[in-house]
Short mmCIF file of C-alpha atoms (C1' of nucleotides) in Angstrom, two decimals:
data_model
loop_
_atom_site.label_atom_id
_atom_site.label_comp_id
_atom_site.label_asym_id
_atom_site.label_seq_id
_atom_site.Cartn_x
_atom_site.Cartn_y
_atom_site.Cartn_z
CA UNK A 1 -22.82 -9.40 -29.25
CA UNK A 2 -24.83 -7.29 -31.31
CA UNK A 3 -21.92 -4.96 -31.71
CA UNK A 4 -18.52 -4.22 -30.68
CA UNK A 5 -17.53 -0.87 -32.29
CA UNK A 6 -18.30 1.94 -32.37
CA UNK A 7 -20.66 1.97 -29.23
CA UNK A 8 -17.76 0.23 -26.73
CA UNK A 9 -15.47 2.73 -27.87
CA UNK A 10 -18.14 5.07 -27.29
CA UNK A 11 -18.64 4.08 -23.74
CA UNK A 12 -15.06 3.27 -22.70
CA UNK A 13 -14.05 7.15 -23.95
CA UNK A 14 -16.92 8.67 -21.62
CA UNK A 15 -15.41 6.72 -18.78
CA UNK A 16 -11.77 7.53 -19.54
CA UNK A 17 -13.20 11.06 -19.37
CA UNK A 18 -15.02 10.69 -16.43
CA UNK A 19 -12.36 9.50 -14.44
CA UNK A 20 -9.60 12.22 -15.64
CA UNK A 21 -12.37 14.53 -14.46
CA UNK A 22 -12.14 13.60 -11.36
CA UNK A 23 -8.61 12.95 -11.26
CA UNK A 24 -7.87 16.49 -11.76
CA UNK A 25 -10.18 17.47 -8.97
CA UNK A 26 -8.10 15.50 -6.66
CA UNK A 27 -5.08 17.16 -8.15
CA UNK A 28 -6.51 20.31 -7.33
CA UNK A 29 -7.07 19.21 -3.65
CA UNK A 30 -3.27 17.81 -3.20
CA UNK A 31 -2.65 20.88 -4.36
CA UNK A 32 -4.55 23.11 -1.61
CA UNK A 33 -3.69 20.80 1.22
CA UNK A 34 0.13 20.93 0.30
CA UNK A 35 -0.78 24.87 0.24
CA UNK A 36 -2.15 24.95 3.72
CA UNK A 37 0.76 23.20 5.04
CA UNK A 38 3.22 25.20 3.30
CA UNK A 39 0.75 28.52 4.95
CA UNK A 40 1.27 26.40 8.52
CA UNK A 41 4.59 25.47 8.31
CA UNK A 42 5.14 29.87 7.49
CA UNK A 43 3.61 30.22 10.85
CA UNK A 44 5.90 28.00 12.53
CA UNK A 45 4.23 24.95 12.37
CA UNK A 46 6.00 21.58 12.02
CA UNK A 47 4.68 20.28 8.83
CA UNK A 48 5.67 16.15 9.73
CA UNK A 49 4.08 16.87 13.25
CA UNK A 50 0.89 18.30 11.93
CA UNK A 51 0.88 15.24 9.36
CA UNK A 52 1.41 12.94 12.58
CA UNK A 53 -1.44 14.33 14.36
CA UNK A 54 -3.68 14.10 10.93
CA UNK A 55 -2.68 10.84 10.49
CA UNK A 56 -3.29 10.14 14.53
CA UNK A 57 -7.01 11.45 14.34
CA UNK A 58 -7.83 9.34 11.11
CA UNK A 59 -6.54 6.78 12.93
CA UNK A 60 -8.90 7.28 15.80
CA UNK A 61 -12.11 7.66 13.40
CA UNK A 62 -11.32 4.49 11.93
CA UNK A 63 -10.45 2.20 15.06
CA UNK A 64 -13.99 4.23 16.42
CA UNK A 65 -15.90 2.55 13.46
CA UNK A 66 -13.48 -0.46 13.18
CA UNK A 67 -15.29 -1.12 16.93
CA UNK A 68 -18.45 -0.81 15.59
CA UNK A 69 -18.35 -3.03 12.74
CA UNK A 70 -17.00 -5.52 14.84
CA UNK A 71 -19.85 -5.71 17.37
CA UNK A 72 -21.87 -6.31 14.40
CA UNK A 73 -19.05 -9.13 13.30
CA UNK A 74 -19.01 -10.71 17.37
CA UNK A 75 -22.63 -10.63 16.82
CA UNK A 76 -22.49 -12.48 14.08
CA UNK A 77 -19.62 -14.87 14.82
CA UNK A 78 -21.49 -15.46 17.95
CA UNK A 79 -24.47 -16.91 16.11
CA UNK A 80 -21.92 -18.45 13.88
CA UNK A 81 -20.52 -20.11 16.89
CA UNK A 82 -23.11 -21.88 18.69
CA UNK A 83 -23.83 -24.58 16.48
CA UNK A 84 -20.31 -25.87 15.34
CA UNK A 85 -17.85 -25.41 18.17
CA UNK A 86 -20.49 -27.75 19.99
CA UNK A 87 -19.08 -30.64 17.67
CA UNK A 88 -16.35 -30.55 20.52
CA UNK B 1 36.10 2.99 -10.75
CA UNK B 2 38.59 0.80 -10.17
CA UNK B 3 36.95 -2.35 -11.71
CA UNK B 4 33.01 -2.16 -12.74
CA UNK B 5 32.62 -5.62 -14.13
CA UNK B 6 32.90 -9.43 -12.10
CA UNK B 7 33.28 -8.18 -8.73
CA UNK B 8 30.11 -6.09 -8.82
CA UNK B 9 28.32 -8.80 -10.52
CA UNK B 10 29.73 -11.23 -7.89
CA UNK B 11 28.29 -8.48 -5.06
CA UNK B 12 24.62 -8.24 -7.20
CA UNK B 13 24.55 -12.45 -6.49
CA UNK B 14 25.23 -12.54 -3.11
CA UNK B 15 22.64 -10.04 -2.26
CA UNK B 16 19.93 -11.19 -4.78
CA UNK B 17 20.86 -14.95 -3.11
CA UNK B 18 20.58 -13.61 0.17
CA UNK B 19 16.81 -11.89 -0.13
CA UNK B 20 15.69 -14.86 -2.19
CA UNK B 21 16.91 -17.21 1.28
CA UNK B 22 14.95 -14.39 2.94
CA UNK B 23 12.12 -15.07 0.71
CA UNK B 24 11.76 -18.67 1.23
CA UNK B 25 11.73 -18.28 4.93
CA UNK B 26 9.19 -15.99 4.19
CA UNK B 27 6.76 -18.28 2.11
CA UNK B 28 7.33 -21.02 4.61
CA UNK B 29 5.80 -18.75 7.29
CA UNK B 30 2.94 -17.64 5.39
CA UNK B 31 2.12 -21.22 4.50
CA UNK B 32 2.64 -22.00 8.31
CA UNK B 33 0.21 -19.22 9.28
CA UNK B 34 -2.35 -20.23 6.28
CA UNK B 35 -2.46 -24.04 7.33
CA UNK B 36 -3.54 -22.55 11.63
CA UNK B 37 -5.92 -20.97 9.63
CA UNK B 38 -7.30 -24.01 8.19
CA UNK B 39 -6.71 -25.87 11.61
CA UNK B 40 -8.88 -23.61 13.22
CA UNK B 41 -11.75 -23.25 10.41
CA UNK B 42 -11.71 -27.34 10.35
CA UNK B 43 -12.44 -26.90 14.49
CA UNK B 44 -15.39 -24.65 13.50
CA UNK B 45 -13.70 -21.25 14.01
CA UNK B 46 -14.52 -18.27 11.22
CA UNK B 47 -11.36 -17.42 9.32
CA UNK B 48 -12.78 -14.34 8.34
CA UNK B 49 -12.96 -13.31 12.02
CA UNK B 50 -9.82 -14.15 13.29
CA UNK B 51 -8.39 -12.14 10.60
CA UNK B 52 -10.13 -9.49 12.12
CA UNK B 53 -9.22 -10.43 15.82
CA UNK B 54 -5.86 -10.21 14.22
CA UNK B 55 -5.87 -7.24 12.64
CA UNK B 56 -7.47 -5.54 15.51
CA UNK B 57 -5.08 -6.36 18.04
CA UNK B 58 -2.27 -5.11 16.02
CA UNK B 59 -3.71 -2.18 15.00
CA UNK B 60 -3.98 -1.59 19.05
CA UNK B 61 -0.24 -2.47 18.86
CA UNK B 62 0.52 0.14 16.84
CA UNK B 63 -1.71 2.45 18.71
CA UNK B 64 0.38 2.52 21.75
CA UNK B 65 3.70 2.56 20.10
CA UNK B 66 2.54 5.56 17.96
CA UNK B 67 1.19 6.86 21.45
CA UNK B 68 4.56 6.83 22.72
CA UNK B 69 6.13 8.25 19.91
CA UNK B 70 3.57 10.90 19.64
CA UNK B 71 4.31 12.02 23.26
CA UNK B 72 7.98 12.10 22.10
CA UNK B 73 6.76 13.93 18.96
CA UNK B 74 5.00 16.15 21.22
CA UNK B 75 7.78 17.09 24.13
CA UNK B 76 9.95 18.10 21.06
CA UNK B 77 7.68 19.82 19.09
CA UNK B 78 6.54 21.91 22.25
CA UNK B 79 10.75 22.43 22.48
CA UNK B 80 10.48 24.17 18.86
CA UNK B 81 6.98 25.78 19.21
CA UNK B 82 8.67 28.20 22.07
CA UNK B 83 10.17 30.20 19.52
CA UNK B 84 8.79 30.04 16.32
CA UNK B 85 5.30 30.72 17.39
CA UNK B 86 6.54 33.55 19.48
CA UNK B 87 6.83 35.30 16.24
CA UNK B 88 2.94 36.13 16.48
CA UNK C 1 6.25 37.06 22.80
CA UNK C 2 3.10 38.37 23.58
CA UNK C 3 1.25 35.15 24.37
CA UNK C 4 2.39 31.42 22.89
CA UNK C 5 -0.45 29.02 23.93
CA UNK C 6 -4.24 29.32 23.35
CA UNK C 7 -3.63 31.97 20.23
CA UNK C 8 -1.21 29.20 18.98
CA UNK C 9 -3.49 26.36 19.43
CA UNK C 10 -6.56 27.74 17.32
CA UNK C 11 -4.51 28.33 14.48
CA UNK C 12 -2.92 24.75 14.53
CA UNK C 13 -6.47 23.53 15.44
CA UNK C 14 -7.78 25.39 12.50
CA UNK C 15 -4.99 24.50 9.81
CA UNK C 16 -5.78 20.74 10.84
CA UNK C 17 -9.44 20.93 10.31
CA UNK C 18 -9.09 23.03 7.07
CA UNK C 19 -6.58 19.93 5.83
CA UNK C 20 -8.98 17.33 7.49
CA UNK C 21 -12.14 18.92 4.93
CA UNK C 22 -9.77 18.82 2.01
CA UNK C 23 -8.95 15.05 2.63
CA UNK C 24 -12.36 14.26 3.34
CA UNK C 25 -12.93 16.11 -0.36
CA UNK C 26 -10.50 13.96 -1.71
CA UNK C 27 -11.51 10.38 -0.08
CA UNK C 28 -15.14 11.10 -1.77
CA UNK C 29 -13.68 11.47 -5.14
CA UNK C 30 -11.23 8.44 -4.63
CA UNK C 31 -14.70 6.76 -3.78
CA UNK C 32 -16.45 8.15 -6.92
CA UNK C 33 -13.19 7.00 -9.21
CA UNK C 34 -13.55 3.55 -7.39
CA UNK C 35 -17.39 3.09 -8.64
CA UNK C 36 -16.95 4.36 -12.03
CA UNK C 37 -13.89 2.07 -12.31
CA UNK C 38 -16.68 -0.57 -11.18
CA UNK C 39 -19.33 0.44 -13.23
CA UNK C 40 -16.61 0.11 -16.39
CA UNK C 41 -15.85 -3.35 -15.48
CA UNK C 42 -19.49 -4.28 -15.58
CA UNK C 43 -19.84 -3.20 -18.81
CA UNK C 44 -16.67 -5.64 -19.79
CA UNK C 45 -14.17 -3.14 -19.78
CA UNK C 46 -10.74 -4.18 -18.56
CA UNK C 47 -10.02 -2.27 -15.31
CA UNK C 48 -6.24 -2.76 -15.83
CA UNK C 49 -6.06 -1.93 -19.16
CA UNK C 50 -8.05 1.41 -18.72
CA UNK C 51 -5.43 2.23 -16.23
CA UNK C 52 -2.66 1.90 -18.52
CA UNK C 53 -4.69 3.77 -21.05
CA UNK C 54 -5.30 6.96 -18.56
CA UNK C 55 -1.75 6.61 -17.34
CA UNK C 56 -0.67 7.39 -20.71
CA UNK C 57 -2.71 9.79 -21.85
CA UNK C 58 -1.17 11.53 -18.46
CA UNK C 59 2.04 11.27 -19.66
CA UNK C 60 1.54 12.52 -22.73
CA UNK C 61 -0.10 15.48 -21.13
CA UNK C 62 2.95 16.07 -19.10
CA UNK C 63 4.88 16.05 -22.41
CA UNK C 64 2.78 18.34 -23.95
CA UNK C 65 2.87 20.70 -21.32
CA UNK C 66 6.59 20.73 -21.29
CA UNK C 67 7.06 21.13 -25.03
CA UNK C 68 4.68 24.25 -24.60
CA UNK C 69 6.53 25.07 -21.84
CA UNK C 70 9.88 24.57 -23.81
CA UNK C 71 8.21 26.17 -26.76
CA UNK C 72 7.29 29.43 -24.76
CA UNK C 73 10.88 29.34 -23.39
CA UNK C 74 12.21 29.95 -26.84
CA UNK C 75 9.95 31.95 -27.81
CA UNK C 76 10.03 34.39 -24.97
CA UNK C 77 14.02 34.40 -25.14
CA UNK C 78 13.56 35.73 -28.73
CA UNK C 79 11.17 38.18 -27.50
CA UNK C 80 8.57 36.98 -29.42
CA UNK C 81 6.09 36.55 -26.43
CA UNK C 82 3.28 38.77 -25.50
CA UNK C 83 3.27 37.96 -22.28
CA UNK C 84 6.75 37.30 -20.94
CA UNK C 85 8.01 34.24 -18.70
CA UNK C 86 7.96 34.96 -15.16
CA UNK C 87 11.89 36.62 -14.56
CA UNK C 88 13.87 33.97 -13.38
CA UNK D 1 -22.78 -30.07 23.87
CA UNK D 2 -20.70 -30.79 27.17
CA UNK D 3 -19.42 -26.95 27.06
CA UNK D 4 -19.51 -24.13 24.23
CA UNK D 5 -17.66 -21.70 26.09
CA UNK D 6 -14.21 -21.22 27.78
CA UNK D 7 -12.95 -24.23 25.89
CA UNK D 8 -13.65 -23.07 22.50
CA UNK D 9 -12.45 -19.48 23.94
CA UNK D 10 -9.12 -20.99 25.24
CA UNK D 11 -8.54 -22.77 21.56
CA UNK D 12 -8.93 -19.62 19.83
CA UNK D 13 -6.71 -17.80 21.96
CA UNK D 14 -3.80 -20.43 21.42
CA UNK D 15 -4.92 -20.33 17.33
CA UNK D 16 -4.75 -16.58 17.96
CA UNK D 17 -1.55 -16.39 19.27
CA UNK D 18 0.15 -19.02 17.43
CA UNK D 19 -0.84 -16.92 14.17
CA UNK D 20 0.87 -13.58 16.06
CA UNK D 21 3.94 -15.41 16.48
CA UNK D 22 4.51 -16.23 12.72
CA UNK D 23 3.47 -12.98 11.57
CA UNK D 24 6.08 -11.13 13.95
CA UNK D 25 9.02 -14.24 12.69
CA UNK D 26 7.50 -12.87 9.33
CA UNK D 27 8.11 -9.20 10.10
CA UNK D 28 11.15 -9.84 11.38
CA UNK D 29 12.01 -11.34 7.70
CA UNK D 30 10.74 -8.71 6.13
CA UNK D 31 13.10 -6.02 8.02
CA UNK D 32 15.98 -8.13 7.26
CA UNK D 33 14.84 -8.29 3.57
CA UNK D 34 14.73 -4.54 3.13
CA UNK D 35 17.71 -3.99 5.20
CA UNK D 36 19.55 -5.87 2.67
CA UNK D 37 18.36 -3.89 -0.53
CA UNK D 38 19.29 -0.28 1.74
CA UNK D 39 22.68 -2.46 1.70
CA UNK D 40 22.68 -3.37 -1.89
CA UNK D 41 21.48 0.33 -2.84
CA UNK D 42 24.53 1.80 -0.32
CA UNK D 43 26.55 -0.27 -3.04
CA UNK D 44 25.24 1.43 -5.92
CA UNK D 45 22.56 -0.68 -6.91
CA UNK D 46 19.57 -0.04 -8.35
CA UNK D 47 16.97 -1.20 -5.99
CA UNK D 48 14.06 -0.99 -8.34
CA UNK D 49 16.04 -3.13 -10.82
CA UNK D 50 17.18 -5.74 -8.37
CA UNK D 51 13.80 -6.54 -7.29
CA UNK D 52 13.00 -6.83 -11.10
CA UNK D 53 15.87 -9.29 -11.06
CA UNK D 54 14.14 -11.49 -7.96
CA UNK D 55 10.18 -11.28 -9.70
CA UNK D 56 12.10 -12.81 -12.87
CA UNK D 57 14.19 -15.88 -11.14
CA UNK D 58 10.50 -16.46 -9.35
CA UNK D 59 8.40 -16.70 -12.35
CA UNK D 60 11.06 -19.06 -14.03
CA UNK D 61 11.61 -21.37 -10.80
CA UNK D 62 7.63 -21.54 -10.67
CA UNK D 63 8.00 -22.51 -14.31
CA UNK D 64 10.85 -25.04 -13.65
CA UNK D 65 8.43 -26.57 -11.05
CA UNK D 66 5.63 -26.53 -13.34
CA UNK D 67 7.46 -28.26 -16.08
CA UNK D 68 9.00 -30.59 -13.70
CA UNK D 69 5.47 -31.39 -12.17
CA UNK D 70 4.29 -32.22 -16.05
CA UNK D 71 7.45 -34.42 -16.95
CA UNK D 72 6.43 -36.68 -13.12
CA UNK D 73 2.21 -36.44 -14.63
CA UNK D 74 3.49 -38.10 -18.20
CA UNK D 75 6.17 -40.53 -16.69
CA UNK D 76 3.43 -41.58 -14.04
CA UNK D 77 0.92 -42.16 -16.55
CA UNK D 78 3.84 -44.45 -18.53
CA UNK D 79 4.57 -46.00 -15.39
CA UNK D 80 8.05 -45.12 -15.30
CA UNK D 81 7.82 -43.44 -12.26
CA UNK D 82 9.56 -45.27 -9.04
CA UNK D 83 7.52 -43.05 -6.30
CA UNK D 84 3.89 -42.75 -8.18
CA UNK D 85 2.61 -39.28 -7.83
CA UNK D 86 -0.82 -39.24 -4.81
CA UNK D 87 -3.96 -40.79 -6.39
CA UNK D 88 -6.09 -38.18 -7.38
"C1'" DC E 1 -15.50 -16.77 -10.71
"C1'" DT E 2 -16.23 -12.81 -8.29
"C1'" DG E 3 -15.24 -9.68 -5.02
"C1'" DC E 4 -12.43 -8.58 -1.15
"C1'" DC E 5 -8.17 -8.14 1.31
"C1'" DA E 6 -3.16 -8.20 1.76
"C1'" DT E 7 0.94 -7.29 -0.17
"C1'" DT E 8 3.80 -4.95 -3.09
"C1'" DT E 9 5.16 -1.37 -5.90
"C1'" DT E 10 5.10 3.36 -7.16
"C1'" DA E 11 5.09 8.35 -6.37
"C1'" DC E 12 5.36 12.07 -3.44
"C1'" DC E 13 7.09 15.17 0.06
"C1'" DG E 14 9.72 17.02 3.55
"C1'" DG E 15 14.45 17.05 5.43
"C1'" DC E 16 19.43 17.27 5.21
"C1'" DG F 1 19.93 17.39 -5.13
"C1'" DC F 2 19.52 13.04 -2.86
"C1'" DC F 3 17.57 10.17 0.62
"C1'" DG F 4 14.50 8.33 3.64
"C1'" DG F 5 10.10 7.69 5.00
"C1'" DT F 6 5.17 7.91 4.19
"C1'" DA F 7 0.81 7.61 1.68
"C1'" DA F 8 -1.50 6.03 -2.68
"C1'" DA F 9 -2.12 2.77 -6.51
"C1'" DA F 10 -1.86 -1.43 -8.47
"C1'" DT F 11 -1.32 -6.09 -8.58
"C1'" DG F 12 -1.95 -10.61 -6.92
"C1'" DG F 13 -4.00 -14.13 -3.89
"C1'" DC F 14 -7.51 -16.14 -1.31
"C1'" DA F 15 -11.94 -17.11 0.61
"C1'" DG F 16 -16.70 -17.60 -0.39
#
DNA sequence: CTGCCATTTTACCGGC
DNA sequence: GCCGGTAAAATGGCAG
């Protein structure tokens, strides 16, 4: 350890900074996605419905890759297999 | 407030007694579940893929429930879309 | 009621895939917070700690806000304010 | 290597299903657990506090065990113990 | 011992 | 204004 000022607090304070950066981007998003809901739900829209269907369609995207990585798991498991289960 | 003192406390017990009963039942299961695990890794089975089996095939569980309650969602949001949208 | 379906549909369709770029925004820079949280903790930073220490600083932003906030209130109810609070 | 296939297929599916059976007995648990603290909170409790309350009695009873484990190690090693504590 | 995954806790948001 | 439910964050545990 060389040194453990200065420089650490250095480097930690760029990272705190960093990351409340970002934070407030995301704040900034919440903030215009509760605003298009609150735009839908003045059109007549059923805000918990249109969450449902979000919700539904993420759900979708994910099971769609969730498939994919687990070809690549059978695969795997498959080669996995062979050898041990033939202790039986 | 008729009395805010022995009775409640007596109340807080019972509850806090009953969830920690709960709680053992709970950790009993878990080590249940964790020693099939080991059962089947000692038999040449991949935990790691089972827990994805696992996970998979309740996540397809949920799937069809929320499909059924989405169809539900649906018929009654159509029911409340007659008017509101009408507005256009 | 000069037509309820297809007119209807777009505008749902297009509130949902206005929402669905925003979260897609906001997944990336959950992502991005995730690796510099990473990159922190490979430096020896404590990932826990630097929560706690960006969860403060939030709250004490929230506190300053509202003092200025409180501060303006006064202020503007002694007519000392430029620019006046919103009417209530 | 008599047969790698349906046997090994058949085990996993009774592994498989054994493991779904504890984790809905689990579930169930877990609905009863929470139905309790919407009682307890129905009574006026504070739910955050309560579960406070259960983390608390936890870490001490793991403590209690833990001291109780050392006391059996030291009267072992003395030989005072009726029922010796499993070889290492 | 490190990283990943599950669980748990917290905060938010719409509804009543 | 509270409540219930839902999504995010954080913590803890477990396998590798």
């Amino acid at each position: 350890m060389s040194e453990g000022g200065p420089v650490a607090q250095d480097r930690l304070k760029s990272f705190i900074e960093r990351i409340e950066r970002l934070e407030e981007e995301k704040a900034a998003l919440l903030a215009d996605i509760k605003e298009i809901y609150s735009e839908a739900k003045g059109t007549g829209f059923d805000v918990k419905t249109m969450r449902k269907v979000i919700s539904l369609r993420k759900m979708e995207e994910n099971d769609r890759q969730e498939a994919e990585f687990l070809l690549d798991t059978y695969l795997s498991a498959l080669g996995m297999l062979e050898r041990p289960l033939a202790a039986e």
